[in-house]
């Protein structure tokens, strides 16, 4: 099968789809794109179903040569993109002809770009998903969690659209703005002293450079967490407070069990905004009711999944 040949792979480019669901009881995290909103827009621009396999490009510096006439869509981080030296707009779909080279430079704002292809990139699923989980050695082109490397072929089919299309401006996030992230307070929150709960929301935090696809680590005035005597299942968005008092927000490749006290969960829609924050980004948090968060998430899924 023909597709896109990788000439330059960038620091970390991973094949992702909707995630590896239904395996947490066996210790397998779901994975999937860190910025689900940008990924959803990339697939929607091409008429692909929700969760169609695409490429998550961390920071940029990727070059691909087409071996087939097809159409692509690029969303997420703001980065310079060009075909044979001709600039491309972001958050749009475009044609790529056999022999042409697509070049993605380094991100100017945001951390991750999403490159989708009409019909999706083809790879054999592992446990029902092609999502790449490097730590667990699952998914990707090789089925063993390998990141993209020069020489790889991203298999895809030929495709044609009558014209280009783009995401309306009002739906494109501004990754340069300091975000205010919403938190559903719960879990072990009642066991935290009231002043400690208030301290979490009152102070500015910074995103640690030690953050990764497993968890976003915060730096600030340490919190005093209550003791925890047991471990339990955890999901994406859980805000753990370890003994050092520096919270960790679990991300897509999170562990499936955890013993640190939970202060609550980040709003699912704000998890995706967090994924685009650079190291040392200032972060502030505000409480949100679970009913409000559920209503907003239902609206999101109605739009993207129908």
PDB file of C-alpha atoms in Angstrom:
ATOM      1  CA  UNK A   1       0.000   0.000   0.000  1.00  0.00           C
ATOM      2  CA  UNK A   2       1.160   3.523  -0.733  1.00  0.00           C
ATOM      3  CA  UNK A   3       0.958   6.428   1.669  1.00  0.00           C
ATOM      4  CA  UNK A   4       3.180   9.121   3.167  1.00  0.00           C
ATOM      5  CA  UNK A   5       6.907   8.459   3.501  1.00  0.00           C
ATOM      6  CA  UNK A   6       8.536   9.886   6.628  1.00  0.00           C
ATOM      7  CA  UNK A   7      11.610  11.958   5.761  1.00  0.00           C
ATOM      8  CA  UNK A   8      11.878  13.657   9.150  1.00  0.00           C
ATOM      9  CA  UNK A   9       9.971  12.424  12.206  1.00  0.00           C
ATOM     10  CA  UNK A  10      10.333  15.240  14.761  1.00  0.00           C
ATOM     11  CA  UNK A  11      10.954  14.803  18.511  1.00  0.00           C
ATOM     12  CA  UNK A  12       7.864  12.653  19.150  1.00  0.00           C
ATOM     13  CA  UNK A  13       5.283  11.825  16.483  1.00  0.00           C
ATOM     14  CA  UNK A  14       2.768   9.154  17.434  1.00  0.00           C
ATOM     15  CA  UNK A  15      -0.088   7.412  15.679  1.00  0.00           C
ATOM     16  CA  UNK A  16      -3.277   7.855  17.742  1.00  0.00           C
ATOM     17  CA  UNK A  17      -6.966   7.017  17.444  1.00  0.00           C
ATOM     18  CA  UNK A  18      -9.878   7.165  19.893  1.00  0.00           C
ATOM     19  CA  UNK A  19      -7.921   5.226  22.513  1.00  0.00           C
ATOM     20  CA  UNK A  20      -7.626   1.690  23.838  1.00  0.00           C
ATOM     21  CA  UNK A  21     -10.841   1.326  25.822  1.00  0.00           C
ATOM     22  CA  UNK A  22     -11.931  -1.495  28.115  1.00  0.00           C
ATOM     23  CA  UNK A  23      -8.527  -2.759  29.293  1.00  0.00           C
ATOM     24  CA  UNK A  24      -7.821  -0.751  32.456  1.00  0.00           C
ATOM     25  CA  UNK A  25      -8.772  -3.740  34.619  1.00  0.00           C
ATOM     26  CA  UNK A  26      -5.696  -5.434  33.153  1.00  0.00           C
ATOM     27  CA  UNK A  27      -3.436  -2.444  33.756  1.00  0.00           C
ATOM     28  CA  UNK A  28      -3.580  -1.001  30.219  1.00  0.00           C
ATOM     29  CA  UNK A  29      -4.217   2.735  30.014  1.00  0.00           C
ATOM     30  CA  UNK A  30      -6.480   4.081  27.254  1.00  0.00           C
ATOM     31  CA  UNK A  31      -4.021   6.413  25.513  1.00  0.00           C
ATOM     32  CA  UNK A  32      -5.343   8.400  22.563  1.00  0.00           C
ATOM     33  CA  UNK A  33      -4.663  12.020  21.569  1.00  0.00           C
ATOM     34  CA  UNK A  34      -3.701  14.447  24.314  1.00  0.00           C
ATOM     35  CA  UNK A  35      -5.713  17.212  22.640  1.00  0.00           C
ATOM     36  CA  UNK A  36      -8.959  15.470  21.764  1.00  0.00           C
ATOM     37  CA  UNK A  37     -10.570  18.658  20.482  1.00  0.00           C
ATOM     38  CA  UNK A  38      -7.878  19.406  17.890  1.00  0.00           C
ATOM     39  CA  UNK A  39      -7.847  15.739  16.851  1.00  0.00           C
ATOM     40  CA  UNK A  40     -11.639  15.740  16.464  1.00  0.00           C
ATOM     41  CA  UNK A  41     -11.536  18.833  14.246  1.00  0.00           C
ATOM     42  CA  UNK A  42      -8.834  17.308  12.021  1.00  0.00           C
ATOM     43  CA  UNK A  43     -10.970  14.249  11.362  1.00  0.00           C
ATOM     44  CA  UNK A  44     -14.160  16.280  10.961  1.00  0.00           C
ATOM     45  CA  UNK A  45     -12.591  18.434   8.243  1.00  0.00           C
ATOM     46  CA  UNK A  46     -12.095  15.253   6.203  1.00  0.00           C
ATOM     47  CA  UNK A  47     -15.412  13.604   7.022  1.00  0.00           C
ATOM     48  CA  UNK A  48     -13.665  10.872   9.000  1.00  0.00           C
ATOM     49  CA  UNK A  49     -15.551   9.167  11.840  1.00  0.00           C
ATOM     50  CA  UNK A  50     -14.646   9.973  15.445  1.00  0.00           C
ATOM     51  CA  UNK A  51     -11.398   8.300  16.485  1.00  0.00           C
ATOM     52  CA  UNK A  52     -10.061   7.672  12.968  1.00  0.00           C
ATOM     53  CA  UNK A  53      -6.268   7.126  13.237  1.00  0.00           C
ATOM     54  CA  UNK A  54      -4.200  10.288  12.791  1.00  0.00           C
ATOM     55  CA  UNK A  55      -0.765  11.602  13.700  1.00  0.00           C
ATOM     56  CA  UNK A  56      -0.002  13.514  16.899  1.00  0.00           C
ATOM     57  CA  UNK A  57       3.071  15.681  16.273  1.00  0.00           C
ATOM     58  CA  UNK A  58       4.798  17.004  19.404  1.00  0.00           C
ATOM     59  CA  UNK A  59       6.574  20.332  18.782  1.00  0.00           C
ATOM     60  CA  UNK A  60       6.834  19.857  14.994  1.00  0.00           C
ATOM     61  CA  UNK A  61       9.903  19.367  12.734  1.00  0.00           C
ATOM     62  CA  UNK A  62       8.239  16.738  10.532  1.00  0.00           C
ATOM     63  CA  UNK A  63       8.613  16.181   6.796  1.00  0.00           C
ATOM     64  CA  UNK A  64       6.528  13.738   4.753  1.00  0.00           C
ATOM     65  CA  UNK A  65       6.602  12.867   1.042  1.00  0.00           C
ATOM     66  CA  UNK A  66       3.385  11.708  -0.593  1.00  0.00           C
ATOM     67  CA  UNK A  67       3.362   8.495  -2.595  1.00  0.00           C
ATOM     68  CA  UNK A  68      -0.358   8.865  -3.366  1.00  0.00           C
ATOM     69  CA  UNK A  69      -2.744  11.693  -4.247  1.00  0.00           C
ATOM     70  CA  UNK A  70      -4.722  12.378  -1.081  1.00  0.00           C
ATOM     71  CA  UNK A  71      -6.130  15.056   1.252  1.00  0.00           C
ATOM     72  CA  UNK A  72      -4.944  15.962   4.716  1.00  0.00           C
ATOM     73  CA  UNK A  73      -6.077  18.224   7.571  1.00  0.00           C
ATOM     74  CA  UNK A  74      -3.842  20.015  10.050  1.00  0.00           C
ATOM     75  CA  UNK A  75      -5.020  21.376  13.421  1.00  0.00           C
ATOM     76  CA  UNK A  76      -3.622  22.015  16.889  1.00  0.00           C
ATOM     77  CA  UNK A  77      -0.400  23.872  17.623  1.00  0.00           C
ATOM     78  CA  UNK A  78       0.435  26.924  15.541  1.00  0.00           C
ATOM     79  CA  UNK A  79       3.399  25.975  13.391  1.00  0.00           C
ATOM     80  CA  UNK A  80       4.707  26.849   9.935  1.00  0.00           C
ATOM     81  CA  UNK A  81       3.440  24.347   7.359  1.00  0.00           C
ATOM     82  CA  UNK A  82       4.221  24.190   3.657  1.00  0.00           C
ATOM     83  CA  UNK A  83       3.976  21.984   0.574  1.00  0.00           C
ATOM     84  CA  UNK A  84       7.106  22.199  -1.565  1.00  0.00           C
ATOM     85  CA  UNK A  85       7.835  25.544   0.079  1.00  0.00           C
ATOM     86  CA  UNK A  86       4.339  27.015  -0.424  1.00  0.00           C
ATOM     87  CA  UNK A  87       2.748  28.049   2.926  1.00  0.00           C
ATOM     88  CA  UNK A  88      -0.372  26.319   4.219  1.00  0.00           C
ATOM     89  CA  UNK A  89      -3.020  27.653   6.599  1.00  0.00           C
ATOM     90  CA  UNK A  90      -3.617  25.912   9.905  1.00  0.00           C
ATOM     91  CA  UNK A  91      -6.889  24.327  10.990  1.00  0.00           C
ATOM     92  CA  UNK A  92      -7.693  23.464   7.372  1.00  0.00           C
ATOM     93  CA  UNK A  93      -7.782  20.600   4.892  1.00  0.00           C
ATOM     94  CA  UNK A  94      -5.656  20.562   1.757  1.00  0.00           C
ATOM     95  CA  UNK A  95      -4.594  18.347  -1.144  1.00  0.00           C
ATOM     96  CA  UNK A  96      -1.222  16.617  -1.266  1.00  0.00           C
ATOM     97  CA  UNK A  97      -0.176  15.074  -4.575  1.00  0.00           C
ATOM     98  CA  UNK A  98       2.186  12.163  -5.139  1.00  0.00           C
ATOM     99  CA  UNK A  99       5.765  13.418  -5.087  1.00  0.00           C
ATOM    100  CA  UNK A 100       5.010  16.536  -3.060  1.00  0.00           C
ATOM    101  CA  UNK A 101       6.597  17.121   0.349  1.00  0.00           C
ATOM    102  CA  UNK A 102       4.732  18.407   3.378  1.00  0.00           C
ATOM    103  CA  UNK A 103       6.943  20.238   5.870  1.00  0.00           C
ATOM    104  CA  UNK A 104       5.939  21.115   9.440  1.00  0.00           C
ATOM    105  CA  UNK A 105       8.251  23.481  11.310  1.00  0.00           C
ATOM    106  CA  UNK A 106       8.578  23.973  15.046  1.00  0.00           C
ATOM    107  CA  UNK A 107       5.511  25.129  16.984  1.00  0.00           C
ATOM    108  CA  UNK A 108       5.176  28.851  17.754  1.00  0.00           C
ATOM    109  CA  UNK A 109       2.342  28.328  20.235  1.00  0.00           C
ATOM    110  CA  UNK A 110       0.811  25.128  21.534  1.00  0.00           C
ATOM    111  CA  UNK A 111       2.685  21.879  21.860  1.00  0.00           C
ATOM    112  CA  UNK A 112       0.954  19.334  19.626  1.00  0.00           C
ATOM    113  CA  UNK A 113      -0.334  19.410  16.065  1.00  0.00           C
ATOM    114  CA  UNK A 114      -2.694  16.832  14.593  1.00  0.00           C
ATOM    115  CA  UNK A 115      -2.373  15.602  11.025  1.00  0.00           C
ATOM    116  CA  UNK A 116      -5.281  13.560   9.680  1.00  0.00           C
ATOM    117  CA  UNK A 117      -5.681  11.951   6.271  1.00  0.00           C
ATOM    118  CA  UNK A 118      -8.878  11.161   4.393  1.00  0.00           C
ATOM    119  CA  UNK A 119      -9.925   7.666   5.468  1.00  0.00           C
ATOM    120  CA  UNK A 120      -7.306   7.531   8.217  1.00  0.00           C
ATOM    121  CA  UNK A 121      -3.817   6.097   8.451  1.00  0.00           C
ATOM    122  CA  UNK A 122      -3.744   2.299   8.303  1.00  0.00           C
ATOM    123  CA  UNK A 123      -2.147   0.123  10.970  1.00  0.00           C
ATOM    124  CA  UNK A 124      -2.984  -3.183  12.640  1.00  0.00           C
ATOM    125  CA  UNK A 125      -4.844  -2.596  15.927  1.00  0.00           C
ATOM    126  CA  UNK A 126      -3.519  -3.983  19.219  1.00  0.00           C
ATOM    127  CA  UNK A 127      -6.232  -4.632  21.827  1.00  0.00           C
ATOM    128  CA  UNK A 128      -8.664  -2.858  19.545  1.00  0.00           C
ATOM    129  CA  UNK A 129      -6.637   0.318  18.955  1.00  0.00           C
ATOM    130  CA  UNK A 130      -3.666   1.625  16.985  1.00  0.00           C
ATOM    131  CA  UNK A 131      -2.918   4.289  19.635  1.00  0.00           C
ATOM    132  CA  UNK A 132       0.801   4.416  20.389  1.00  0.00           C
ATOM    133  CA  UNK A 133       1.745   3.886  24.037  1.00  0.00           C
ATOM    134  CA  UNK A 134       5.526   3.968  24.186  1.00  0.00           C
ATOM    135  CA  UNK A 135       5.740   3.094  27.893  1.00  0.00           C
ATOM    136  CA  UNK A 136       3.582  -0.015  27.513  1.00  0.00           C
ATOM    137  CA  UNK A 137       4.925  -1.021  24.093  1.00  0.00           C
ATOM    138  CA  UNK A 138       1.547  -1.043  22.372  1.00  0.00           C
ATOM    139  CA  UNK A 139       0.202   0.275  19.083  1.00  0.00           C
ATOM    140  CA  UNK A 140       1.783   2.429  16.416  1.00  0.00           C
ATOM    141  CA  UNK A 141       2.907   1.298  12.987  1.00  0.00           C
ATOM    142  CA  UNK A 142       4.923  -1.596  14.416  1.00  0.00           C
ATOM    143  CA  UNK A 143       2.337  -2.633  17.012  1.00  0.00           C
ATOM    144  CA  UNK A 144       4.996  -2.341  19.721  1.00  0.00           C
ATOM    145  CA  UNK A 145       4.646   1.294  20.745  1.00  0.00           C
ATOM    146  CA  UNK A 146       7.300   2.684  18.437  1.00  0.00           C
ATOM    147  CA  UNK A 147       7.308   6.384  17.637  1.00  0.00           C
ATOM    148  CA  UNK A 148       7.601   7.499  14.026  1.00  0.00           C
ATOM    149  CA  UNK A 149      11.124   7.375  12.547  1.00  0.00           C
ATOM    150  CA  UNK A 150      12.595   8.441   9.226  1.00  0.00           C
ATOM    151  CA  UNK A 151      11.894   5.849   6.538  1.00  0.00           C
ATOM    152  CA  UNK A 152       8.507   4.776   7.928  1.00  0.00           C
ATOM    153  CA  UNK A 153       5.534   4.618   5.590  1.00  0.00           C
ATOM    154  CA  UNK A 154       2.203   5.917   6.876  1.00  0.00           C
ATOM    155  CA  UNK A 155      -0.235   3.862   4.781  1.00  0.00           C
ATOM    156  CA  UNK A 156      -3.284   5.695   3.456  1.00  0.00           C
ATOM    157  CA  UNK A 157      -5.602   5.647   0.468  1.00  0.00           C
ATOM    158  CA  UNK A 158      -6.128   8.024  -2.431  1.00  0.00           C
ATOM    159  CA  UNK A 159      -8.801  10.656  -1.877  1.00  0.00           C
ATOM    160  CA  UNK A 160     -10.351  13.705  -3.529  1.00  0.00           C
ATOM    161  CA  UNK A 161     -12.324  16.725  -2.301  1.00  0.00           C
ATOM    162  CA  UNK A 162     -13.826  19.430  -4.483  1.00  0.00           C
ATOM    163  CA  UNK A 163     -12.313  22.257  -2.442  1.00  0.00           C
ATOM    164  CA  UNK A 164     -10.403  23.189   0.677  1.00  0.00           C
ATOM    165  CA  UNK A 165     -12.149  23.904   3.994  1.00  0.00           C
ATOM    166  CA  UNK A 166     -11.167  25.320   7.354  1.00  0.00           C
ATOM    167  CA  UNK A 167     -12.401  25.554  10.934  1.00  0.00           C
ATOM    168  CA  UNK A 168     -14.218  28.869  11.637  1.00  0.00           C
ATOM    169  CA  UNK A 169     -12.130  31.330  13.634  1.00  0.00           C
ATOM    170  CA  UNK A 170     -14.443  31.349  16.648  1.00  0.00           C
ATOM    171  CA  UNK A 171     -13.780  27.649  17.225  1.00  0.00           C
ATOM    172  CA  UNK A 172      -9.973  27.885  17.137  1.00  0.00           C
ATOM    173  CA  UNK A 173      -8.392  28.064  20.599  1.00  0.00           C
ATOM    174  CA  UNK A 174      -5.807  30.693  21.466  1.00  0.00           C
ATOM    175  CA  UNK A 175      -2.874  28.708  22.834  1.00  0.00           C
ATOM    176  CA  UNK A 176      -0.971  31.868  23.733  1.00  0.00           C
ATOM    177  CA  UNK A 177      -3.483  32.927  26.401  1.00  0.00           C
ATOM    178  CA  UNK A 178      -2.907  31.762  29.984  1.00  0.00           C
ATOM    179  CA  UNK A 179      -5.710  29.293  30.651  1.00  0.00           C
ATOM    180  CA  UNK A 180      -8.141  29.171  33.564  1.00  0.00           C
ATOM    181  CA  UNK A 181      -8.836  25.456  33.991  1.00  0.00           C
ATOM    182  CA  UNK A 182     -12.020  24.099  35.543  1.00  0.00           C
ATOM    183  CA  UNK A 183     -11.973  21.435  38.258  1.00  0.00           C
ATOM    184  CA  UNK A 184     -14.738  19.106  39.429  1.00  0.00           C
ATOM    185  CA  UNK A 185     -14.002  18.902  43.147  1.00  0.00           C
ATOM    186  CA  UNK A 186     -14.463  15.407  44.581  1.00  0.00           C
ATOM    187  CA  UNK A 187     -12.735  12.166  45.460  1.00  0.00           C
ATOM    188  CA  UNK A 188     -10.799  12.734  48.686  1.00  0.00           C
ATOM    189  CA  UNK A 189     -11.471  16.502  48.681  1.00  0.00           C
ATOM    190  CA  UNK A 190     -13.564  16.365  51.904  1.00  0.00           C
ATOM    191  CA  UNK A 191     -10.529  14.906  53.707  1.00  0.00           C
ATOM    192  CA  UNK A 192      -8.361  17.911  52.778  1.00  0.00           C
ATOM    193  CA  UNK A 193      -8.375  20.791  55.258  1.00  0.00           C
ATOM    194  CA  UNK A 194     -10.558  23.633  54.007  1.00  0.00           C
ATOM    195  CA  UNK A 195      -7.596  26.019  53.766  1.00  0.00           C
ATOM    196  CA  UNK A 196      -5.742  23.467  51.618  1.00  0.00           C
ATOM    197  CA  UNK A 197      -8.638  23.200  49.172  1.00  0.00           C
ATOM    198  CA  UNK A 198      -8.788  26.976  48.989  1.00  0.00           C
ATOM    199  CA  UNK A 199      -5.008  27.194  48.525  1.00  0.00           C
ATOM    200  CA  UNK A 200      -5.194  25.030  45.411  1.00  0.00           C
ATOM    201  CA  UNK A 201      -7.556  27.484  43.719  1.00  0.00           C
ATOM    202  CA  UNK A 202      -6.070  30.681  45.155  1.00  0.00           C
ATOM    203  CA  UNK A 203      -2.483  30.330  43.982  1.00  0.00           C
ATOM    204  CA  UNK A 204      -0.980  30.281  40.485  1.00  0.00           C
ATOM    205  CA  UNK A 205       0.754  27.030  39.518  1.00  0.00           C
ATOM    206  CA  UNK A 206       3.369  26.336  36.878  1.00  0.00           C
ATOM    207  CA  UNK A 207       3.550  23.356  34.561  1.00  0.00           C
ATOM    208  CA  UNK A 208       6.672  21.335  35.297  1.00  0.00           C
ATOM    209  CA  UNK A 209       9.095  20.359  32.538  1.00  0.00           C
ATOM    210  CA  UNK A 210       8.786  16.816  33.940  1.00  0.00           C
ATOM    211  CA  UNK A 211       5.253  16.559  32.531  1.00  0.00           C
ATOM    212  CA  UNK A 212       4.568  13.972  29.821  1.00  0.00           C
ATOM    213  CA  UNK A 213       1.752  11.961  28.253  1.00  0.00           C
ATOM    214  CA  UNK A 214       1.282  10.150  31.558  1.00  0.00           C
ATOM    215  CA  UNK A 215       0.764  13.179  33.790  1.00  0.00           C
ATOM    216  CA  UNK A 216       0.963  16.974  33.973  1.00  0.00           C
ATOM    217  CA  UNK A 217       2.993  17.915  37.054  1.00  0.00           C
ATOM    218  CA  UNK A 218       2.341  21.221  38.797  1.00  0.00           C
ATOM    219  CA  UNK A 219       4.807  23.381  40.715  1.00  0.00           C
ATOM    220  CA  UNK A 220       3.753  25.807  43.445  1.00  0.00           C
ATOM    221  CA  UNK A 221       3.324  26.210  47.175  1.00  0.00           C
ATOM    222  CA  UNK A 222       2.959  22.601  48.386  1.00  0.00           C
ATOM    223  CA  UNK A 223      -0.411  21.350  49.603  1.00  0.00           C
ATOM    224  CA  UNK A 224      -0.809  19.219  52.711  1.00  0.00           C
ATOM    225  CA  UNK A 225      -2.639  16.105  51.665  1.00  0.00           C
ATOM    226  CA  UNK A 226      -4.511  13.697  53.942  1.00  0.00           C
ATOM    227  CA  UNK A 227      -3.126  10.163  54.297  1.00  0.00           C
ATOM    228  CA  UNK A 228      -4.369   7.414  52.001  1.00  0.00           C
ATOM    229  CA  UNK A 229      -4.349   3.807  53.132  1.00  0.00           C
ATOM    230  CA  UNK A 230      -5.327   2.076  49.897  1.00  0.00           C
ATOM    231  CA  UNK A 231      -5.045   2.290  46.118  1.00  0.00           C
ATOM    232  CA  UNK A 232      -7.950   2.507  43.721  1.00  0.00           C
ATOM    233  CA  UNK A 233      -8.642   2.803  40.012  1.00  0.00           C
ATOM    234  CA  UNK A 234      -7.916   6.190  38.476  1.00  0.00           C
ATOM    235  CA  UNK A 235      -8.908   7.856  35.218  1.00  0.00           C
ATOM    236  CA  UNK A 236      -7.698  10.667  33.028  1.00  0.00           C
ATOM    237  CA  UNK A 237      -8.058  14.078  34.608  1.00  0.00           C
ATOM    238  CA  UNK A 238      -7.694  12.867  38.200  1.00  0.00           C
ATOM    239  CA  UNK A 239      -5.758  15.387  40.309  1.00  0.00           C
ATOM    240  CA  UNK A 240      -3.448  13.464  42.623  1.00  0.00           C
ATOM    241  CA  UNK A 241      -1.616  15.095  45.523  1.00  0.00           C
ATOM    242  CA  UNK A 242       1.526  13.097  46.428  1.00  0.00           C
ATOM    243  CA  UNK A 243       3.491  13.538  49.681  1.00  0.00           C
ATOM    244  CA  UNK A 244       5.556  16.423  48.259  1.00  0.00           C
ATOM    245  CA  UNK A 245       2.338  18.425  47.871  1.00  0.00           C
ATOM    246  CA  UNK A 246       2.856  19.132  44.145  1.00  0.00           C
ATOM    247  CA  UNK A 247      -0.302  17.984  42.293  1.00  0.00           C
ATOM    248  CA  UNK A 248      -0.248  15.683  39.281  1.00  0.00           C
ATOM    249  CA  UNK A 249      -3.044  15.763  36.689  1.00  0.00           C
ATOM    250  CA  UNK A 250      -3.302  12.385  34.987  1.00  0.00           C
ATOM    251  CA  UNK A 251      -3.131  12.426  31.198  1.00  0.00           C
ATOM    252  CA  UNK A 252      -3.923   9.987  28.389  1.00  0.00           C
ATOM    253  CA  UNK A 253      -1.199   7.411  29.196  1.00  0.00           C
ATOM    254  CA  UNK A 254      -1.932   7.450  32.939  1.00  0.00           C
ATOM    255  CA  UNK A 255      -1.461   4.435  35.211  1.00  0.00           C
ATOM    256  CA  UNK A 256      -4.654   2.530  35.994  1.00  0.00           C
ATOM    257  CA  UNK A 257      -4.257   2.395  39.811  1.00  0.00           C
ATOM    258  CA  UNK A 258      -3.160   5.093  42.230  1.00  0.00           C
ATOM    259  CA  UNK A 259      -2.761   5.572  45.950  1.00  0.00           C
ATOM    260  CA  UNK A 260      -2.318   9.333  46.260  1.00  0.00           C
ATOM    261  CA  UNK A 261      -5.296  11.349  47.565  1.00  0.00           C
ATOM    262  CA  UNK A 262      -7.487  12.871  44.863  1.00  0.00           C
ATOM    263  CA  UNK A 263      -8.562  16.499  45.030  1.00  0.00           C
ATOM    264  CA  UNK A 264     -10.913  16.118  42.086  1.00  0.00           C
ATOM    265  CA  UNK A 265     -10.853  15.912  38.290  1.00  0.00           C
ATOM    266  CA  UNK A 266     -10.019  18.405  35.593  1.00  0.00           C
ATOM    267  CA  UNK A 267     -12.945  19.234  33.291  1.00  0.00           C
ATOM    268  CA  UNK A 268     -12.534  16.893  30.254  1.00  0.00           C
ATOM    269  CA  UNK A 269     -12.659  19.800  27.797  1.00  0.00           C
ATOM    270  CA  UNK A 270      -9.907  21.593  29.734  1.00  0.00           C
ATOM    271  CA  UNK A 271      -7.662  18.533  29.697  1.00  0.00           C
ATOM    272  CA  UNK A 272      -7.230  19.208  26.013  1.00  0.00           C
ATOM    273  CA  UNK A 273      -6.301  22.837  26.618  1.00  0.00           C
ATOM    274  CA  UNK A 274      -3.763  21.701  29.230  1.00  0.00           C
ATOM    275  CA  UNK A 275      -2.176  19.420  26.620  1.00  0.00           C
ATOM    276  CA  UNK A 276      -1.138  22.491  24.611  1.00  0.00           C
ATOM    277  CA  UNK A 277       0.593  24.304  27.488  1.00  0.00           C
ATOM    278  CA  UNK A 278       4.401  24.580  27.422  1.00  0.00           C
ATOM    279  CA  UNK A 279       6.675  23.927  30.382  1.00  0.00           C
ATOM    280  CA  UNK A 280       6.598  26.758  32.947  1.00  0.00           C
ATOM    281  CA  UNK A 281       3.182  27.918  31.722  1.00  0.00           C
ATOM    282  CA  UNK A 282       1.278  29.682  34.505  1.00  0.00           C
ATOM    283  CA  UNK A 283      -1.967  27.867  35.338  1.00  0.00           C
ATOM    284  CA  UNK A 284      -4.927  28.821  37.473  1.00  0.00           C
ATOM    285  CA  UNK A 285      -7.895  26.688  38.448  1.00  0.00           C
ATOM    286  CA  UNK A 286     -11.534  27.330  39.293  1.00  0.00           C
ATOM    287  CA  UNK A 287     -14.271  24.966  40.543  1.00  0.00           C
ATOM    288  CA  UNK A 288     -17.057  23.779  38.231  1.00  0.00           C
ATOM    289  CA  UNK A 289     -20.158  21.742  39.039  1.00  0.00           C
ATOM    290  CA  UNK A 290     -20.383  18.218  37.686  1.00  0.00           C
ATOM    291  CA  UNK A 291     -23.759  18.910  36.077  1.00  0.00           C
ATOM    292  CA  UNK A 292     -22.376  21.863  34.140  1.00  0.00           C
ATOM    293  CA  UNK A 293     -19.343  19.841  33.018  1.00  0.00           C
ATOM    294  CA  UNK A 294     -21.543  16.949  31.882  1.00  0.00           C
ATOM    295  CA  UNK A 295     -23.794  19.253  29.863  1.00  0.00           C
ATOM    296  CA  UNK A 296     -20.807  20.825  28.100  1.00  0.00           C
ATOM    297  CA  UNK A 297     -19.286  17.441  27.353  1.00  0.00           C
ATOM    298  CA  UNK A 298     -22.580  16.130  25.946  1.00  0.00           C
ATOM    299  CA  UNK A 299     -22.731  19.155  23.649  1.00  0.00           C
ATOM    300  CA  UNK A 300     -19.179  18.474  22.467  1.00  0.00           C
ATOM    301  CA  UNK A 301     -19.909  14.826  21.699  1.00  0.00           C
ATOM    302  CA  UNK A 302     -23.191  15.627  19.935  1.00  0.00           C
ATOM    303  CA  UNK A 303     -21.273  17.916  17.589  1.00  0.00           C
ATOM    304  CA  UNK A 304     -18.356  15.596  16.846  1.00  0.00           C
ATOM    305  CA  UNK A 305     -19.944  12.147  17.156  1.00  0.00           C
ATOM    306  CA  UNK A 306     -23.531  12.870  16.139  1.00  0.00           C
TER     307      UNK A 306
END
